[in-house]
PDB file of C-alpha atoms and ligand atoms in Angstrom:
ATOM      1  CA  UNK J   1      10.625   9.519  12.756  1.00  0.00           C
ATOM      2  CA  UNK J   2      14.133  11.172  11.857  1.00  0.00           C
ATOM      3  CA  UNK J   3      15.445   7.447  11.407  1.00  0.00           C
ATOM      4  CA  UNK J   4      13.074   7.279   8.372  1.00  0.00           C
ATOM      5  CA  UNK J   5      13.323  10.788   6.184  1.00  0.00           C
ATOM      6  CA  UNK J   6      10.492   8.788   3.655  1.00  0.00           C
ATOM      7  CA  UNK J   7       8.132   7.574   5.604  1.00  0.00           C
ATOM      8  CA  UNK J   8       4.860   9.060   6.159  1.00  0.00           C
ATOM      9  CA  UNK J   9       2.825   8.150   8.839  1.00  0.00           C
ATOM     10  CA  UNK J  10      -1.280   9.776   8.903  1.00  0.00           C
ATOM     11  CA  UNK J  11      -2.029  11.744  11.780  1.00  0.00           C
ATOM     12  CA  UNK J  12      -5.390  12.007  10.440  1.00  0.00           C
ATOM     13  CA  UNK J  13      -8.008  12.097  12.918  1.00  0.00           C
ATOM     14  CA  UNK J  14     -10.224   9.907  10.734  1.00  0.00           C
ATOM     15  CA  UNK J  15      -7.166   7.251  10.023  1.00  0.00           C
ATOM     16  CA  UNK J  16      -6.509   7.274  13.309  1.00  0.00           C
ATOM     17  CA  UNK J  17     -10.542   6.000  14.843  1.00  0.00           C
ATOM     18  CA  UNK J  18     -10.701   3.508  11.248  1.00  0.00           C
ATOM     19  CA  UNK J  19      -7.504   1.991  12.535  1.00  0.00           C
ATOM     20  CA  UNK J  20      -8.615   1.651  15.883  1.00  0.00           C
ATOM     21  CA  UNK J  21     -11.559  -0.726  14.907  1.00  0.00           C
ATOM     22  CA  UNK J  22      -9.479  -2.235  12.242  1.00  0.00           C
ATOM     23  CA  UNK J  23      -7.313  -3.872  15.006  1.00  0.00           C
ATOM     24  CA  UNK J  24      -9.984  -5.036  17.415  1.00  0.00           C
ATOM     25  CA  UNK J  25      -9.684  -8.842  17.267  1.00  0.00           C
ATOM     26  CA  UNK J  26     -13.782  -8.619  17.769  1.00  0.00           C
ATOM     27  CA  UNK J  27     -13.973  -6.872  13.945  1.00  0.00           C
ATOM     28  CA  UNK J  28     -15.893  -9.519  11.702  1.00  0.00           C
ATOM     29  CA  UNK J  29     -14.476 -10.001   8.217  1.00  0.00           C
ATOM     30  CA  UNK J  30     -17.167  -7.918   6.319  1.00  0.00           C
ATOM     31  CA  UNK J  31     -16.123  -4.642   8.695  1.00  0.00           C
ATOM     32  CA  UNK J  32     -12.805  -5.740   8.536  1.00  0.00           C
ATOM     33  CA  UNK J  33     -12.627  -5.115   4.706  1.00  0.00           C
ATOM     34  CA  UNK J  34     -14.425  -2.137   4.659  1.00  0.00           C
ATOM     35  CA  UNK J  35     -11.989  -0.566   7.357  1.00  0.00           C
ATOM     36  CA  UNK J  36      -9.179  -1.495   4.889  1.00  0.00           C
ATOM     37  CA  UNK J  37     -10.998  -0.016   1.844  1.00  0.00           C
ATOM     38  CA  UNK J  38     -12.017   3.498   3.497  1.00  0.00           C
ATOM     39  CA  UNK J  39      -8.503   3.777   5.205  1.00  0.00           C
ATOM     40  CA  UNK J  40      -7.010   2.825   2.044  1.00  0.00           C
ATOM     41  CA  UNK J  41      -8.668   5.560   0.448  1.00  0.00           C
ATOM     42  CA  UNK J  42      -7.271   8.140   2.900  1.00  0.00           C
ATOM     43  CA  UNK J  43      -3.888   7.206   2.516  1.00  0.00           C
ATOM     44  CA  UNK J  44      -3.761   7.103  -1.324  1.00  0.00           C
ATOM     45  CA  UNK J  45      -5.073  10.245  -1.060  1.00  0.00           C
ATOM     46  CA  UNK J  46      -1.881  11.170   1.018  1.00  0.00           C
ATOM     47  CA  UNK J  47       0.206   9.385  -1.450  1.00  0.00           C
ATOM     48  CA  UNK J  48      -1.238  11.230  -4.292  1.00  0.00           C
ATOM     49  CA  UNK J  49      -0.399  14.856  -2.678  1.00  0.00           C
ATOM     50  CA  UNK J  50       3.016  15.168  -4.866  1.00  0.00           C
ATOM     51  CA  UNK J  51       0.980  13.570  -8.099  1.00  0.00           C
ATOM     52  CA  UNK J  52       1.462  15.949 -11.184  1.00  0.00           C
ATOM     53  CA  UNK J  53      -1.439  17.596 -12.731  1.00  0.00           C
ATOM     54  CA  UNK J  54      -1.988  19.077 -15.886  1.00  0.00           C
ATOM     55  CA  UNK J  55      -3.772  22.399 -16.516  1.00  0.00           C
ATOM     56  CA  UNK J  56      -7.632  21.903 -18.069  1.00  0.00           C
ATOM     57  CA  UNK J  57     -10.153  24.527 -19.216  1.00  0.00           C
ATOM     58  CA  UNK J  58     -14.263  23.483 -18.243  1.00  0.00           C
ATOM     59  CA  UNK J  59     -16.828  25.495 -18.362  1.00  0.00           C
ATOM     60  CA  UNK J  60     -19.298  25.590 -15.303  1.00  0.00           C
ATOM     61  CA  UNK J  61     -23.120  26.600 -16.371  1.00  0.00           C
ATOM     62  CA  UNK J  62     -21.451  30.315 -15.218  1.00  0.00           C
ATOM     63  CA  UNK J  63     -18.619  30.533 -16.794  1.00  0.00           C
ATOM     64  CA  UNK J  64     -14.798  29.524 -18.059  1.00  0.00           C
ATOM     65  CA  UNK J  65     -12.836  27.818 -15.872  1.00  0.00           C
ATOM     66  CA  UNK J  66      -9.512  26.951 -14.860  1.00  0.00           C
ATOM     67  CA  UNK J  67      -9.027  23.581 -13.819  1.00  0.00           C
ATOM     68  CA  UNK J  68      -6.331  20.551 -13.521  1.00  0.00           C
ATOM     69  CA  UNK J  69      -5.919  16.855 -14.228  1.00  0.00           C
ATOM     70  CA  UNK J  70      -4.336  14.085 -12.865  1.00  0.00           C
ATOM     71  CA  UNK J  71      -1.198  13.773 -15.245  1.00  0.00           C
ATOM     72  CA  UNK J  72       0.706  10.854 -13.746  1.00  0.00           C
ATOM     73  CA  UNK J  73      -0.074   7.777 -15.463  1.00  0.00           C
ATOM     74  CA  UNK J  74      -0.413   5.190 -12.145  1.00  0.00           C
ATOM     75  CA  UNK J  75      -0.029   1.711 -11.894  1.00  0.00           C
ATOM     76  CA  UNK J  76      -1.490   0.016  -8.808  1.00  0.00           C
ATOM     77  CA  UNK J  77       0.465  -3.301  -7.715  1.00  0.00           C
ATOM     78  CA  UNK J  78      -1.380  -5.191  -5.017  1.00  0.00           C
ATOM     79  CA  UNK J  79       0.306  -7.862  -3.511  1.00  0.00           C
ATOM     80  CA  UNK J  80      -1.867 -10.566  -3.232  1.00  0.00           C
ATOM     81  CA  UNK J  81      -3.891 -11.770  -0.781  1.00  0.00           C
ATOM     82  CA  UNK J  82      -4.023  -9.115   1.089  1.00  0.00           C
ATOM     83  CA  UNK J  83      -3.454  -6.118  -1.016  1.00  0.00           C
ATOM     84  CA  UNK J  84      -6.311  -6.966  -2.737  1.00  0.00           C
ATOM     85  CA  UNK J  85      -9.103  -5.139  -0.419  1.00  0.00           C
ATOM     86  CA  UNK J  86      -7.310  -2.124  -0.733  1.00  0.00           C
ATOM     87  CA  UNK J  87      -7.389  -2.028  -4.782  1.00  0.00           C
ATOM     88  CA  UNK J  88     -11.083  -0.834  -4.941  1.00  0.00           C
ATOM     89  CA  UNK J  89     -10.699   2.241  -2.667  1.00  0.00           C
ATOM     90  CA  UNK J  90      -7.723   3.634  -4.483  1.00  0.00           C
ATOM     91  CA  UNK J  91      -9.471   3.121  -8.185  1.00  0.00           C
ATOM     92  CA  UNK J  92     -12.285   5.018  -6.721  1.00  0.00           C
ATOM     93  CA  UNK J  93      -9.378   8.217  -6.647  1.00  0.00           C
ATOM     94  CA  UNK J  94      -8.046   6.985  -9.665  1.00  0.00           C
ATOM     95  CA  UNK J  95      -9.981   5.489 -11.983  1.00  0.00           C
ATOM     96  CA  UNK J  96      -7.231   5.460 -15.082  1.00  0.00           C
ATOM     97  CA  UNK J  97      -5.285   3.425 -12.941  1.00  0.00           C
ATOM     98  CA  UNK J  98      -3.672   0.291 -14.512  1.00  0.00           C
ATOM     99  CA  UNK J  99      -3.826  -2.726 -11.906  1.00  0.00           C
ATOM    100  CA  UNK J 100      -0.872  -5.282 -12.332  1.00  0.00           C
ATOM    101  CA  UNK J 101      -1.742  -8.791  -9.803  1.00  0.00           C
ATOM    102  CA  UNK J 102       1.727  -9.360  -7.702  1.00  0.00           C
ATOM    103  CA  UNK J 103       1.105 -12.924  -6.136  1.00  0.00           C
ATOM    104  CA  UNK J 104       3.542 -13.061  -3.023  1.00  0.00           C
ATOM    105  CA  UNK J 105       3.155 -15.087  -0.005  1.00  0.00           C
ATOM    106  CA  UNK J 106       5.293 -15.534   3.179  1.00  0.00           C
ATOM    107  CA  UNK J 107       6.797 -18.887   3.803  1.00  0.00           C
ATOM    108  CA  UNK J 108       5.794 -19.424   7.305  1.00  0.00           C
ATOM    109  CA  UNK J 109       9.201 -20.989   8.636  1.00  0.00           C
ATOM    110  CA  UNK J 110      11.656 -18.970   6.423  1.00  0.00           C
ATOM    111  CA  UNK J 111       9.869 -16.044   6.168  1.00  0.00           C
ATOM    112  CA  UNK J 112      11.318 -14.748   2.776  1.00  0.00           C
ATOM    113  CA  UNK J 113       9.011 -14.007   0.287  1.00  0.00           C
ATOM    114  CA  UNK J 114       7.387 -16.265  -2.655  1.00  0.00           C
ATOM    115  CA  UNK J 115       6.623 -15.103  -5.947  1.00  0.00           C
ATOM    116  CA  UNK J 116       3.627 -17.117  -7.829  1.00  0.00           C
ATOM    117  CA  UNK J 117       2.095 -14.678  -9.922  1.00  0.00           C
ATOM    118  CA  UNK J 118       2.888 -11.900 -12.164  1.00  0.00           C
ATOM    119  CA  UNK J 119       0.467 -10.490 -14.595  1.00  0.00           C
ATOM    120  CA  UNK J 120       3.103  -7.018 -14.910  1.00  0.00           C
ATOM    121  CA  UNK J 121       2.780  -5.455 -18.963  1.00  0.00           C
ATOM    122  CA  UNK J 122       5.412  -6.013 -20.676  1.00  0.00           C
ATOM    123  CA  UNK J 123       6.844  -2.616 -20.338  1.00  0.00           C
ATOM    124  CA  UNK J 124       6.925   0.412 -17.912  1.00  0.00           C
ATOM    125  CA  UNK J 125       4.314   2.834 -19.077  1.00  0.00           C
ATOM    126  CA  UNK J 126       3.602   4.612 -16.209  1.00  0.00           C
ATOM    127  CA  UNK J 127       5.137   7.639 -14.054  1.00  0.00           C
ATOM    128  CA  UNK J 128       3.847   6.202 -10.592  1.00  0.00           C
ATOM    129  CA  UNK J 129       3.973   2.836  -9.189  1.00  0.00           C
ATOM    130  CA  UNK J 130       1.867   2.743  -6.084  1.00  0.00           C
ATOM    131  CA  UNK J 131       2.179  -1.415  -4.034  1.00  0.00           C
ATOM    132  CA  UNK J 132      -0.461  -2.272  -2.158  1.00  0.00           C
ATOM    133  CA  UNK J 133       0.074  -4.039   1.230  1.00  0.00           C
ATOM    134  CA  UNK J 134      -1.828  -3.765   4.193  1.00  0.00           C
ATOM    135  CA  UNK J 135       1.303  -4.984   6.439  1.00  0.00           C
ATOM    136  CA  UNK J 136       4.932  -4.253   6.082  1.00  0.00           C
ATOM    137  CA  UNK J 137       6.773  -6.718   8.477  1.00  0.00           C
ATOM    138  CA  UNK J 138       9.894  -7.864   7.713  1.00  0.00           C
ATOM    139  CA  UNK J 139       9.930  -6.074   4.459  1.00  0.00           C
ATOM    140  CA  UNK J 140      10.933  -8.669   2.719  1.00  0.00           C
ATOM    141  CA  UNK J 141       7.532  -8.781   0.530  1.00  0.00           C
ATOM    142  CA  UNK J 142       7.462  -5.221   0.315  1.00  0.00           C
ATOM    143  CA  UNK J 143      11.478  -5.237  -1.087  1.00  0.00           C
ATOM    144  CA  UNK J 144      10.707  -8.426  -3.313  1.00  0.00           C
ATOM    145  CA  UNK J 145       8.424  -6.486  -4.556  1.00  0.00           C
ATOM    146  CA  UNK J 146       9.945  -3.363  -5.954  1.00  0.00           C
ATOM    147  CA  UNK J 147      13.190  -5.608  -7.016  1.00  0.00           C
ATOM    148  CA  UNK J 148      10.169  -6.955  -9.491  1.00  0.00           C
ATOM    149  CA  UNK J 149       9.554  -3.415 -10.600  1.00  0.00           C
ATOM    150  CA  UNK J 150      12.927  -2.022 -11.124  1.00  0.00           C
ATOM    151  CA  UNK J 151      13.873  -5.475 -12.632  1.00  0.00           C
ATOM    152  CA  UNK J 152      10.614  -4.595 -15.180  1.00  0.00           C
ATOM    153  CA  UNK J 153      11.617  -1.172 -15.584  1.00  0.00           C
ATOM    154  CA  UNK J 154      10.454   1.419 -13.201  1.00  0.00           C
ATOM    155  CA  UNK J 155      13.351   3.286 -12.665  1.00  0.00           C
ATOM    156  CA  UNK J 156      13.191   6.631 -12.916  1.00  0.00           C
ATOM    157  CA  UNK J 157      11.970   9.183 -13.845  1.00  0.00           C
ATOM    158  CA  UNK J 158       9.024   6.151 -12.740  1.00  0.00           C
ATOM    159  CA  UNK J 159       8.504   6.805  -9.222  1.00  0.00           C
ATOM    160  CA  UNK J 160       7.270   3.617  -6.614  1.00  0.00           C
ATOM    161  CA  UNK J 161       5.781   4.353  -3.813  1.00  0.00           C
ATOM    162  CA  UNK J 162       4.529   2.032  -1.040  1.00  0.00           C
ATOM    163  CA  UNK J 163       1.038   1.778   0.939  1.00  0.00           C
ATOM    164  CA  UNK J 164       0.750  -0.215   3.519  1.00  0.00           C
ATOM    165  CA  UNK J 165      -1.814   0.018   6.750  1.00  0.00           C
ATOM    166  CA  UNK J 166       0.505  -0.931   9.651  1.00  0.00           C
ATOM    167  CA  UNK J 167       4.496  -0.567   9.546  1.00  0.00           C
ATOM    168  CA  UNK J 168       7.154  -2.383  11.480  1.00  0.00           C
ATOM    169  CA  UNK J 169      10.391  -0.369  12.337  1.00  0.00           C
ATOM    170  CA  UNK J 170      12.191  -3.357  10.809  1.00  0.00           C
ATOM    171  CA  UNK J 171      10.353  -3.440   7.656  1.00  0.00           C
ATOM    172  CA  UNK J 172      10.775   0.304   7.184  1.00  0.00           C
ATOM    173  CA  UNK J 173      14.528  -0.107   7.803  1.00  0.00           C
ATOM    174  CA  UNK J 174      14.689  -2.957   4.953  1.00  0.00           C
ATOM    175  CA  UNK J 175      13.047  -0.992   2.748  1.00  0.00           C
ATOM    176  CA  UNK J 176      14.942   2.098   3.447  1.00  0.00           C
ATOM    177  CA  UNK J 177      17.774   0.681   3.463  1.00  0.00           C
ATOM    178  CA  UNK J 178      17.837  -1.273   0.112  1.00  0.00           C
ATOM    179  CA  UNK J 179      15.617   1.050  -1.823  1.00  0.00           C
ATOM    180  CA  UNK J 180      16.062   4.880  -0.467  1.00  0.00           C
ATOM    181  CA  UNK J 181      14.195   5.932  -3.358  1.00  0.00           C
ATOM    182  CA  UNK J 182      10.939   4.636  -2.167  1.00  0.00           C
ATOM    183  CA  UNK J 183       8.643   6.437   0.220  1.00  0.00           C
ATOM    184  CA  UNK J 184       6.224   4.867   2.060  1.00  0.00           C
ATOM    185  CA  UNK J 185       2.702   5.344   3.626  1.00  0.00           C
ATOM    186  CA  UNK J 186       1.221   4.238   6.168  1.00  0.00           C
ATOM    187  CA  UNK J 187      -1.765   4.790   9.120  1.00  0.00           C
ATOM    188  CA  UNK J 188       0.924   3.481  11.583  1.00  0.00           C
ATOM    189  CA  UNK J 189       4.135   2.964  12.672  1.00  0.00           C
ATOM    190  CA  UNK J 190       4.077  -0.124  15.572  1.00  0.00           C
ATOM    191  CA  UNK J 191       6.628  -1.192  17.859  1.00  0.00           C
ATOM    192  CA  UNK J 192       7.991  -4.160  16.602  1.00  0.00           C
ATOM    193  CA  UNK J 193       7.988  -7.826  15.194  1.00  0.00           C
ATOM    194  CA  UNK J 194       7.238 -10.960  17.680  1.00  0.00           C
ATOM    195  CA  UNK J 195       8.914 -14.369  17.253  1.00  0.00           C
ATOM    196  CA  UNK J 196       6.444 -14.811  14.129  1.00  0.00           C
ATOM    197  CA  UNK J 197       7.386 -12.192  12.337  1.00  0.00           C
ATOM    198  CA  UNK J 198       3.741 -10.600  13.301  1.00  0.00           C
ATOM    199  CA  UNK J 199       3.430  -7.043  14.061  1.00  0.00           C
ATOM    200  CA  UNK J 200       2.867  -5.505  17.585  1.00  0.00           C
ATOM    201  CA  UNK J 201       0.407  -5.301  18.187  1.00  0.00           C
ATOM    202  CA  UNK J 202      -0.510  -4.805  14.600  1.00  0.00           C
ATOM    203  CA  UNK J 203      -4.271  -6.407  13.611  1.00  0.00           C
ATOM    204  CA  UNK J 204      -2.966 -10.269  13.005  1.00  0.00           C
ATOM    205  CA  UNK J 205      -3.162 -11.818   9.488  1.00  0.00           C
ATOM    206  CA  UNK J 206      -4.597  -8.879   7.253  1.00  0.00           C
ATOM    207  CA  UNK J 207      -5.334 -11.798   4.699  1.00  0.00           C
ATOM    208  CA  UNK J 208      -6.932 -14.039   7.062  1.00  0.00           C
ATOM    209  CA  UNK J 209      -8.627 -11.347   8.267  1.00  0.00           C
ATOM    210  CA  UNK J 210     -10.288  -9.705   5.052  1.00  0.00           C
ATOM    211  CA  UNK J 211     -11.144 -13.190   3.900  1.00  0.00           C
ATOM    212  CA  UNK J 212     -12.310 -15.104   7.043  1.00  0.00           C
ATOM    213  CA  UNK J 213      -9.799 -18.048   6.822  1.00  0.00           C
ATOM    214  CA  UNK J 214      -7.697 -19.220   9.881  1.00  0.00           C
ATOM    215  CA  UNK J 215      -6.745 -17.384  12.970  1.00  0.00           C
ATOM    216  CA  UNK J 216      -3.035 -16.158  13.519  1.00  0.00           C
ATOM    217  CA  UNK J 217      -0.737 -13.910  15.243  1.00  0.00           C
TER     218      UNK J 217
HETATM  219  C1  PRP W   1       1.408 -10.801   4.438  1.00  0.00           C
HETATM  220  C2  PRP W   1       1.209  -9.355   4.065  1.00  0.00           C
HETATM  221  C3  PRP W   1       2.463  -9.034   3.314  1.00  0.00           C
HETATM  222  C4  PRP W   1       3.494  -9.866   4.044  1.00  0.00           C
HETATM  223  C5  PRP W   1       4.252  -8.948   4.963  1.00  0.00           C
HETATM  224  O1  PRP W   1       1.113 -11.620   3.372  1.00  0.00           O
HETATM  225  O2  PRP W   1       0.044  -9.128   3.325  1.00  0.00           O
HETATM  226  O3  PRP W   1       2.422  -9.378   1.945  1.00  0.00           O
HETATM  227  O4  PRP W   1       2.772 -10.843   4.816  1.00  0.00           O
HETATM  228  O5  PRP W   1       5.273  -9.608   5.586  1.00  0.00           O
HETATM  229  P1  PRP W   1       6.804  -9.293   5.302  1.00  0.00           P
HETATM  230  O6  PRP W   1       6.971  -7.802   5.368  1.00  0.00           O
HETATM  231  O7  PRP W   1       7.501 -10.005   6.440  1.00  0.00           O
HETATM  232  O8  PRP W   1       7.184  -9.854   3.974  1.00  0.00           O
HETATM  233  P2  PRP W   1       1.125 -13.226   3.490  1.00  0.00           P
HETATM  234  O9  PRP W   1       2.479 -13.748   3.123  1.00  0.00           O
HETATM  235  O10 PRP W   1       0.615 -13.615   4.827  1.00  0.00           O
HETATM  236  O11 PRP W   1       0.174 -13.671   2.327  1.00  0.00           O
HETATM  237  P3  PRP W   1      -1.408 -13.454   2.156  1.00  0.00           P
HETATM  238  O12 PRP W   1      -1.628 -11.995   1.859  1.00  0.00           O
HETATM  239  O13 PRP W   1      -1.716 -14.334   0.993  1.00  0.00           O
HETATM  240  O14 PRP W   1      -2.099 -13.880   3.420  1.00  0.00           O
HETATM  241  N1  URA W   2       1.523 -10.350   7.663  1.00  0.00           N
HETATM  242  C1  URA W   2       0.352 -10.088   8.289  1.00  0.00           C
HETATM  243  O1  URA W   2      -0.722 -10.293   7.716  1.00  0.00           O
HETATM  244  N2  URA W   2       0.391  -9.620   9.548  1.00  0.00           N
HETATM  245  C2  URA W   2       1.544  -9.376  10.201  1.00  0.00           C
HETATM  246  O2  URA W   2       1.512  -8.909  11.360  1.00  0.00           O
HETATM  247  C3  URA W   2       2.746  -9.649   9.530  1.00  0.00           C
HETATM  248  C4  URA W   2       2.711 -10.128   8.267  1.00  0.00           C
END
C-alpha cells in the first residue's frame, strides 16, 4: 500500500463478510443493493473520520452537555448508474448533504468516459466533495469526474474525496497520479483489470448488478 500514500482500504471485519457476499455471482439484485447500501455506509463513515465538527451545548434530562456537530458542509456526487445505490446509505450519516446527479457511462470499446448529465449548483458551496462509485477501474470515470469538480470550483480549501467499493491498482494509479490531492476509499484493493477493463475478480457490472439488467464481466 506504500505505492498509494491516499488510499484507504477497510480492514473492517464487517466490510470485509458484506463484501464477500457482494461478489458472489449467486447474489440476486435486491441483496445485491442492500450489500452496496450497508457497505456504503461503513465506508462513509471511514471517509468522514477527518470531517470537522463544531462545538454544541444540549442538555440531557440530567444535565448540560458538551457536544459537537458536523461542520463540513458535504456534497455527495454519485456517478450514475451505479453510484446511485450507494446515495441512500451515506444521507442516512449525513442528512444535510447536498446530492449533485453526475451522469457518466463507459464506452464499451474505447473505454473513456461519457458525460450526459450534470445537475452540479452553480457554485461551490461546500467544504467536502464526497463521489460515489462502486468500481474504480481504469479511473478514467473516477478522474473525469473530479476534472468536473475542480473545473466547477472545488479547489481548495474544498476537499474531494472518493468512495468506491472495489479498486483496481490501475485506477488508483490514474487517480493518484493526476489528482494527488484526492484520497480515496474503498472495501478493497483487487489485483487487476482483464481485457474488458473489468476488475479481478471484482463483482462484474455493479450497475447491471444493482438494477438486474444484462450479464457482464
Ligand atoms: C462503471 C462504474 C464506473 C465505471 C468505472 O460504470 O460504475 O462509473 O464503470 O470504470 P472506469 O474506472 O474504467 O471509468 P458504467 O460505465 O458501466 O456505467 P453504469 O453505472 O451506467 O452501468
Ligand atoms: N465497471 C463495473 O461495473 N465493473 C468493473 O469491473 C469495471 C467497471
Amino acid at each position: 500500500m506504500e505505492e498509494f500514500p491516499r488510499l484507504h482500504v477497510s480492514s473492517h471485519p464487517a466490510v470485509l463478510h458484506k463484501l464477500a457476499l457482494l461478489r458472489n455471482e449467486d447474489t440476486p439484485p435486491k441483496l445485491f443493493r442492500e450489500l452496496v447500501r450497508e457497505i456504503s455506509w461503513l465506508l462513509g463513515y471511514e471517509a468522514l473520520l477527518d470531517a470537522h465538527i463544531s462545538p454544541l451545548t444540549v442538555r440531557t434530562p440530567i444535565e448540560e452537555t458538551e457536544g459537537a456537530r458536523l461542520a463540513d458542509r458535504i456534497g455527495l456526487v454519485p456517478i450514475l448508474r451505479a453510484g446511485l445505490g450507494m446515495v441512500d446509505a451515506m444521507l442516512e450519516l449525513m442528512p444535510t448533504a447536498e446530492v449533485w446527479h453526475l451522469g457518466l457511462f463507459r464506452d464499451e470499446r474505447t473505454l473513456r468516459p461519457v458525460e450526459y448529465y450534470n445537475k452540479l449548483p452553480d457554485s461551490a458551496t461546500v467544504d467536502l466533495c464526497l463521489i460515489l462509485d462502486p468500481m474504480l477501474a481504469t479511473g478514467g470515470s473516477a478522474t473525469a469526474a473530479i476534472e468536473v469538480l475542480k473545473k466547477w470550483g472545488a479547489v481548495t480549501p474544498v476537499r474531494i474525496k472518493l468512495v468506491n467499493l472495489i479498486a483496481a491498482p490501475e485506477g488508483v494509479r490514474t487517480v493518484t497520479e493526476a489528482h494527488p490531492d484526492v484520497h480515496i476509499y474503498c472495501a478493497a484493493l483487487d489485483r487487476q483489470l482483464n481485457e474488458k477493463g473489468y476488475i479481478m475478480p471484482g463483482l462484474g457490472d455493479a450497475g447491471d448488478r444493482q438494477f438486474g439488467t444484462g450479464k457482464s464481466g
